[in-house]
Amino acid sequence: MSNYLIGDVHGCFDEFKALLAKVNFDKEKDTLWLTGDLVSRGLQSLEVLRYARSLGKALRMVLGNHDLHLLAIYARMRKNNPKDHLTALLSAPDVDELIDWLRQQPLLQIDNDLKLIMTHAGIHPQWNKKTAQKCAKEIENMLLSDHIPLFLDKSHTETPHLWSPELKGDVRLQFMTNVLTRMRYCFSDGSLDMTHKEVPEKMQGDLYPWFLLPRLLEPEYAIAFGHWSSLKGKGTPNNIYALDTGCCWGNELTLLHWEEKRYFIQPAYKCKHVF
């Protein structure tokens, strides 16, 4: 039995299946971990969701910001942008079932035996494992509630910037959602910067990748994340694994065989995309 971790698929279904074939993935005995952003950008979001759902207990995934964006479009809280290539999914006969399944997916995966944590964007430097679990659960409960349209409408915001356990209501949910699905940089005091996307080598001043700040997270746990494709899987400390390598931008899809710490890559089929 093996655990396979794959970065953001973003609707690149053909590359996704080709990568799984390289490791002879078997859903009867293996486990597949996905860093979120299953949909959008690529042309086959519908196929990706259908396949992921079919894996049942063999799948451990987290929701990303583009998955939340899809939920917001479905709830009529945002417009369907043609560049996201979601029309086929939104008009599919099984869209209701797929959206219902997506709403039930977590924002955080923790395996205490593997000492592995997965989230889409990262873990805030001022969170330990218990805080991260509590924050993720609050968002997951909101996604399953009747208040989901209002939450999705307000979730994509640049504030608040600074964490406090005393945050309440919308601002608390907004901060937690930004951390788990959109975070890249923090200031030295842990406050979020939601503007910059450049690679760390181009940054100046008091901004740091979240994974380079001192962490409260228990040190025996590794963190796997996606979201930050411009990193190209590089520049993180030991035990921090950046897995989004920008397949939807014409680069490649990356898989990490956890037990062997071995990487497999699948280059994008450029003839099938409009980048």
CSV table of C-alpha atoms in Angstrom, one decimal:
chain,number,residue,atom,x,y,z
A,1,MET,CA,0.0,0.0,0.0
A,2,SER,CA,1.3,3.4,-1.0
A,3,ASN,CA,0.4,7.0,-0.4
A,4,TYR,CA,0.6,9.3,-3.4
A,5,LEU,CA,0.4,13.1,-3.1
A,6,ILE,CA,-0.4,15.2,-6.2
A,7,GLY,CA,-0.4,18.9,-6.6
A,8,ASP,CA,-3.2,21.1,-8.0
A,9,VAL,CA,-4.8,19.3,-10.9
A,10,HIS,CA,-6.8,22.3,-12.2
A,11,GLY,CA,-8.9,20.4,-14.7
A,12,CYS,CA,-5.9,18.7,-16.4
A,13,PHE,CA,-7.5,15.3,-16.4
A,14,ASP,CA,-5.4,13.6,-19.1
A,15,GLU,CA,-2.2,14.5,-17.4
A,16,PHE,CA,-3.7,13.4,-14.0
A,17,LYS,CA,-4.5,10.0,-15.3
A,18,ALA,CA,-1.1,9.6,-17.1
A,19,LEU,CA,0.7,10.5,-13.9
A,20,LEU,CA,-1.3,7.9,-11.9
A,21,ALA,CA,-0.5,5.3,-14.6
A,22,LYS,CA,3.2,5.9,-14.1
A,23,VAL,CA,2.9,4.7,-10.5
A,24,ASN,CA,0.3,2.0,-11.2
A,25,PHE,CA,-2.1,3.6,-8.8
A,26,ASP,CA,-4.6,1.0,-7.4
A,27,LYS,CA,-7.6,2.4,-5.5
A,28,GLU,CA,-8.1,-0.9,-3.9
A,29,LYS,CA,-4.8,-0.7,-1.9
A,30,ASP,CA,-3.3,2.8,-2.4
A,31,THR,CA,-4.3,6.2,-1.1
A,32,LEU,CA,-4.3,9.3,-3.2
A,33,TRP,CA,-3.8,12.8,-1.6
A,34,LEU,CA,-4.8,15.9,-3.6
A,35,THR,CA,-3.8,19.4,-2.6
A,36,GLY,CA,-7.0,21.0,-3.8
A,37,ASP,CA,-7.9,23.2,-6.8
A,38,LEU,CA,-9.2,20.2,-8.7
A,39,VAL,CA,-11.1,22.5,-11.0
A,40,SER,CA,-10.7,25.6,-13.2
A,41,ARG,CA,-8.1,26.7,-15.8
A,42,GLY,CA,-7.8,23.3,-17.5
A,43,LEU,CA,-10.4,22.0,-19.9
A,44,GLN,CA,-11.6,18.9,-18.0
A,45,SER,CA,-12.8,19.9,-14.6
A,46,LEU,CA,-15.9,17.7,-15.0
A,47,GLU,CA,-13.8,14.6,-15.6
A,48,VAL,CA,-11.5,15.4,-12.7
A,49,LEU,CA,-14.4,15.7,-10.2
A,50,ARG,CA,-16.1,12.6,-11.5
A,51,TYR,CA,-12.9,10.5,-11.1
A,52,ALA,CA,-12.0,11.9,-7.7
A,53,ARG,CA,-15.5,11.2,-6.4
A,54,SER,CA,-15.3,7.6,-7.7
A,55,LEU,CA,-12.3,6.9,-5.6
A,56,GLY,CA,-14.3,6.8,-2.4
A,57,LYS,CA,-12.1,6.0,0.7
A,58,ALA,CA,-9.0,5.8,-1.5
A,59,LEU,CA,-9.0,9.6,-1.7
A,60,ARG,CA,-7.8,12.2,0.8
A,61,MET,CA,-8.2,15.7,-0.6
A,62,VAL,CA,-8.5,19.3,0.6
A,63,LEU,CA,-10.5,22.1,-0.9
A,64,GLY,CA,-8.6,25.0,-2.6
A,65,ASN,CA,-9.6,28.5,-3.5
A,66,HIS,CA,-10.7,27.5,-7.0
A,67,ASP,CA,-12.9,24.8,-5.6
A,68,LEU,CA,-14.5,27.3,-3.3
A,69,HIS,CA,-14.9,29.6,-6.3
A,70,LEU,CA,-16.8,26.9,-8.1
A,71,LEU,CA,-19.1,26.5,-5.1
A,72,ALA,CA,-19.7,30.2,-5.2
A,73,ILE,CA,-20.6,30.2,-8.9
A,74,TYR,CA,-23.0,27.3,-8.4
A,75,ALA,CA,-24.6,29.2,-5.5
A,76,ARG,CA,-25.0,32.2,-7.9
A,77,MET,CA,-22.8,34.4,-5.7
A,78,ARG,CA,-20.2,34.9,-8.5
A,79,LYS,CA,-20.2,34.9,-12.3
A,80,ASN,CA,-18.9,32.0,-14.4
A,81,ASN,CA,-15.8,33.4,-16.1
A,82,PRO,CA,-15.1,31.7,-19.5
A,83,LYS,CA,-11.4,31.6,-18.7
A,84,ASP,CA,-12.1,29.1,-15.9
A,85,HIS,CA,-13.6,26.5,-18.4
A,86,LEU,CA,-16.3,25.5,-15.9
A,87,THR,CA,-19.3,25.6,-18.2
A,88,ALA,CA,-19.3,21.9,-19.1
A,89,LEU,CA,-19.2,21.0,-15.4
A,90,LEU,CA,-21.9,23.5,-14.4
A,91,SER,CA,-24.2,22.1,-17.2
A,92,ALA,CA,-23.5,18.5,-16.6
A,93,PRO,CA,-26.5,16.2,-15.6
A,94,ASP,CA,-24.7,15.2,-12.4
A,95,VAL,CA,-23.6,18.6,-11.3
A,96,ASP,CA,-25.8,18.7,-8.3
A,97,GLU,CA,-24.3,15.4,-7.0
A,98,LEU,CA,-20.8,16.6,-7.7
A,99,ILE,CA,-21.3,19.9,-5.9
A,100,ASP,CA,-22.9,18.2,-2.9
A,101,TRP,CA,-19.9,15.8,-2.8
A,102,LEU,CA,-17.4,18.8,-3.0
A,103,ARG,CA,-19.1,20.6,-0.2
A,104,GLN,CA,-18.4,17.6,2.1
A,105,GLN,CA,-14.6,17.7,1.5
A,106,PRO,CA,-12.3,19.0,4.2
A,107,LEU,CA,-9.8,21.9,4.2
A,108,LEU,CA,-7.3,20.0,6.2
A,109,GLN,CA,-5.9,16.4,6.2
A,110,ILE,CA,-3.9,15.1,9.1
A,111,ASP,CA,-2.4,11.6,9.4
A,112,ASN,CA,-0.9,11.0,12.8
A,113,ASP,CA,0.7,7.7,11.8
A,114,LEU,CA,2.4,9.3,8.8
A,115,LYS,CA,3.0,12.5,10.7
A,116,LEU,CA,1.7,14.3,7.6
A,117,ILE,CA,-0.5,17.4,7.2
A,118,MET,CA,-2.0,18.5,3.9
A,119,THR,CA,-3.7,21.8,3.2
A,120,HIS,CA,-4.1,23.8,0.0
A,121,ALA,CA,-2.1,26.9,0.8
A,122,GLY,CA,-0.4,26.2,4.2
A,123,ILE,CA,-0.6,26.4,7.9
A,124,HIS,CA,-0.4,29.8,9.6
A,125,PRO,CA,2.9,30.2,11.6
A,126,GLN,CA,0.9,31.0,14.8
A,127,TRP,CA,-1.2,27.9,14.6
A,128,ASN,CA,-0.4,24.5,16.1
A,129,LYS,CA,-2.1,21.3,15.0
A,130,LYS,CA,-5.1,21.7,17.4
A,131,THR,CA,-5.7,25.3,16.2
A,132,ALA,CA,-5.5,24.3,12.6
A,133,GLN,CA,-8.0,21.5,13.1
A,134,LYS,CA,-10.4,23.8,14.9
A,135,CYS,CA,-10.2,26.5,12.2
A,136,ALA,CA,-10.6,24.0,9.3
A,137,LYS,CA,-13.6,22.4,11.1
A,138,GLU,CA,-15.4,25.8,11.4
A,139,ILE,CA,-15.1,26.4,7.7
A,140,GLU,CA,-16.2,22.8,6.9
A,141,ASN,CA,-19.3,23.2,9.1
A,142,MET,CA,-20.2,26.5,7.3
A,143,LEU,CA,-19.9,24.8,3.9
A,144,LEU,CA,-22.5,22.2,5.0
A,145,SER,CA,-24.9,24.7,6.5
A,146,ASP,CA,-27.7,26.7,5.0
A,147,HIS,CA,-25.5,29.8,5.3
A,148,ILE,CA,-23.1,28.6,2.6
A,149,PRO,CA,-24.1,31.3,-0.1
A,150,LEU,CA,-23.5,34.2,2.3
A,151,PHE,CA,-20.3,32.7,3.5
A,152,LEU,CA,-19.0,32.2,-0.1
A,153,ASP,CA,-20.0,35.7,-1.0
A,154,LYS,CA,-17.9,37.1,1.8
A,155,SER,CA,-15.0,34.6,1.8
A,156,HIS,CA,-12.9,36.2,-0.9
A,157,THR,CA,-11.5,39.2,0.9
A,158,GLU,CA,-8.1,40.7,1.6
A,159,THR,CA,-8.8,41.3,5.3
A,160,PRO,CA,-8.4,40.7,8.2
A,161,HIS,CA,-4.6,40.4,8.2
A,162,LEU,CA,-3.7,39.5,11.7
A,163,TRP,CA,-4.6,36.3,13.6
A,164,SER,CA,-6.2,36.3,17.0
A,165,PRO,CA,-8.1,33.5,18.8
A,166,GLU,CA,-10.6,36.3,19.7
A,167,LEU,CA,-11.7,36.9,16.1
A,168,LYS,CA,-15.4,36.2,15.6
A,169,GLY,CA,-18.0,36.0,12.9
A,170,ASP,CA,-17.3,36.9,9.3
A,171,VAL,CA,-13.8,38.2,9.9
A,172,ARG,CA,-12.7,35.0,11.7
A,173,LEU,CA,-14.0,32.8,8.8
A,174,GLN,CA,-12.4,35.1,6.3
A,175,PHE,CA,-9.0,34.9,8.0
A,176,MET,CA,-9.1,31.2,8.3
A,177,THR,CA,-10.2,30.7,4.7
A,178,ASN,CA,-7.4,33.0,3.5
A,179,VAL,CA,-4.8,31.0,5.4
A,180,LEU,CA,-6.0,27.5,4.3
A,181,THR,CA,-6.7,28.4,0.7
A,182,ARG,CA,-4.9,31.6,-0.4
A,183,MET,CA,-1.9,32.4,1.8
A,184,ARG,CA,1.6,32.8,0.4
A,185,TYR,CA,3.4,35.6,2.3
A,186,CYS,CA,3.3,36.9,5.9
A,187,PHE,CA,5.0,39.8,7.6
A,188,SER,CA,7.3,39.0,10.4
A,189,ASP,CA,4.5,39.5,12.9
A,190,GLY,CA,2.4,36.8,11.2
A,191,SER,CA,0.0,39.2,9.5
A,192,LEU,CA,-1.1,38.1,6.0
A,193,ASP,CA,-0.1,39.7,2.7
A,194,MET,CA,-2.7,38.8,0.1
A,195,THR,CA,-1.2,40.8,-2.7
A,196,HIS,CA,2.1,39.3,-3.8
A,197,LYS,CA,2.6,36.2,-5.8
A,198,GLU,CA,6.2,36.6,-6.9
A,199,VAL,CA,8.8,34.0,-6.1
A,200,PRO,CA,10.7,34.7,-2.9
A,201,GLU,CA,13.9,35.6,-4.7
A,202,LYS,CA,12.1,38.7,-6.0
A,203,MET,CA,10.7,39.9,-2.7
A,204,GLN,CA,12.2,42.6,-0.6
A,205,GLY,CA,11.3,44.1,2.8
A,206,ASP,CA,9.5,42.6,5.7
A,207,LEU,CA,7.7,39.8,3.7
A,208,TYR,CA,8.4,36.1,4.1
A,209,PRO,CA,6.9,32.9,2.7
A,210,TRP,CA,4.7,31.5,5.4
A,211,PHE,CA,6.9,28.4,5.7
A,212,LEU,CA,10.1,30.4,6.5
A,213,LEU,CA,8.7,32.0,9.6
A,214,PRO,CA,9.1,30.3,13.1
A,215,ARG,CA,6.2,27.9,13.5
A,216,LEU,CA,4.1,26.7,16.4
A,217,LEU,CA,3.2,23.5,14.5
A,218,GLU,CA,4.6,20.4,16.1
A,219,PRO,CA,7.9,19.8,14.4
A,220,GLU,CA,7.5,16.1,13.8
A,221,TYR,CA,4.8,16.8,11.3
A,222,ALA,CA,5.5,17.4,7.6
A,223,ILE,CA,3.3,19.8,5.6
A,224,ALA,CA,2.3,19.2,2.0
A,225,PHE,CA,0.6,22.0,0.1
A,226,GLY,CA,-0.3,23.3,-3.4
A,227,HIS,CA,-1.5,26.7,-4.5
A,228,TRP,CA,1.9,28.4,-5.2
A,229,SER,CA,2.8,27.2,-8.7
A,230,SER,CA,5.6,29.8,-9.2
A,231,LEU,CA,7.6,28.0,-6.5
A,232,LYS,CA,7.9,25.0,-8.9
A,233,GLY,CA,8.2,22.8,-5.9
A,234,LYS,CA,11.5,24.4,-4.8
A,235,GLY,CA,12.8,26.6,-2.0
A,236,THR,CA,11.0,25.1,1.0
A,237,PRO,CA,12.6,23.8,4.2
A,238,ASN,CA,13.0,20.1,4.9
A,239,ASN,CA,9.6,18.5,5.7
A,240,ILE,CA,7.7,21.1,3.7
A,241,TYR,CA,6.5,19.9,0.3
A,242,ALA,CA,5.3,22.3,-2.3
A,243,LEU,CA,3.5,20.2,-4.9
A,244,ASP,CA,1.8,22.7,-7.3
A,245,THR,CA,4.1,22.9,-10.3
A,246,GLY,CA,1.7,24.6,-12.7
A,247,CYS,CA,0.4,22.0,-15.1
A,248,CYS,CA,-2.5,24.3,-16.1
A,249,TRP,CA,0.1,26.9,-17.1
A,250,GLY,CA,1.8,24.5,-19.5
A,251,ASN,CA,4.4,23.2,-17.0
A,252,GLU,CA,3.9,19.8,-15.3
A,253,LEU,CA,1.9,17.9,-12.8
A,254,THR,CA,3.9,16.5,-9.8
A,255,LEU,CA,3.3,13.4,-7.7
A,256,LEU,CA,5.2,12.5,-4.5
A,257,HIS,CA,5.4,8.8,-3.5
A,258,TRP,CA,5.3,9.4,0.2
A,259,GLU,CA,7.0,6.2,1.5
A,260,GLU,CA,9.9,6.5,-0.9
A,261,LYS,CA,10.0,10.3,-1.1
A,262,ARG,CA,10.3,9.9,-4.8
A,263,TYR,CA,8.9,12.4,-7.3
A,264,PHE,CA,7.1,11.6,-10.6
A,265,ILE,CA,6.2,14.3,-13.1
A,266,GLN,CA,3.9,14.5,-16.1
A,267,PRO,CA,4.5,17.4,-18.5
A,268,ALA,CA,1.4,19.3,-19.7
A,269,TYR,CA,-0.1,18.3,-23.0
A,270,LYS,CA,0.2,21.7,-24.5
A,271,CYS,CA,-1.8,20.9,-27.6
A,272,LYS,CA,-4.9,20.3,-25.3
A,273,HIS,CA,-4.7,23.7,-23.5
A,274,VAL,CA,-5.0,27.4,-24.1
A,275,PHE,CA,-2.5,28.9,-21.7
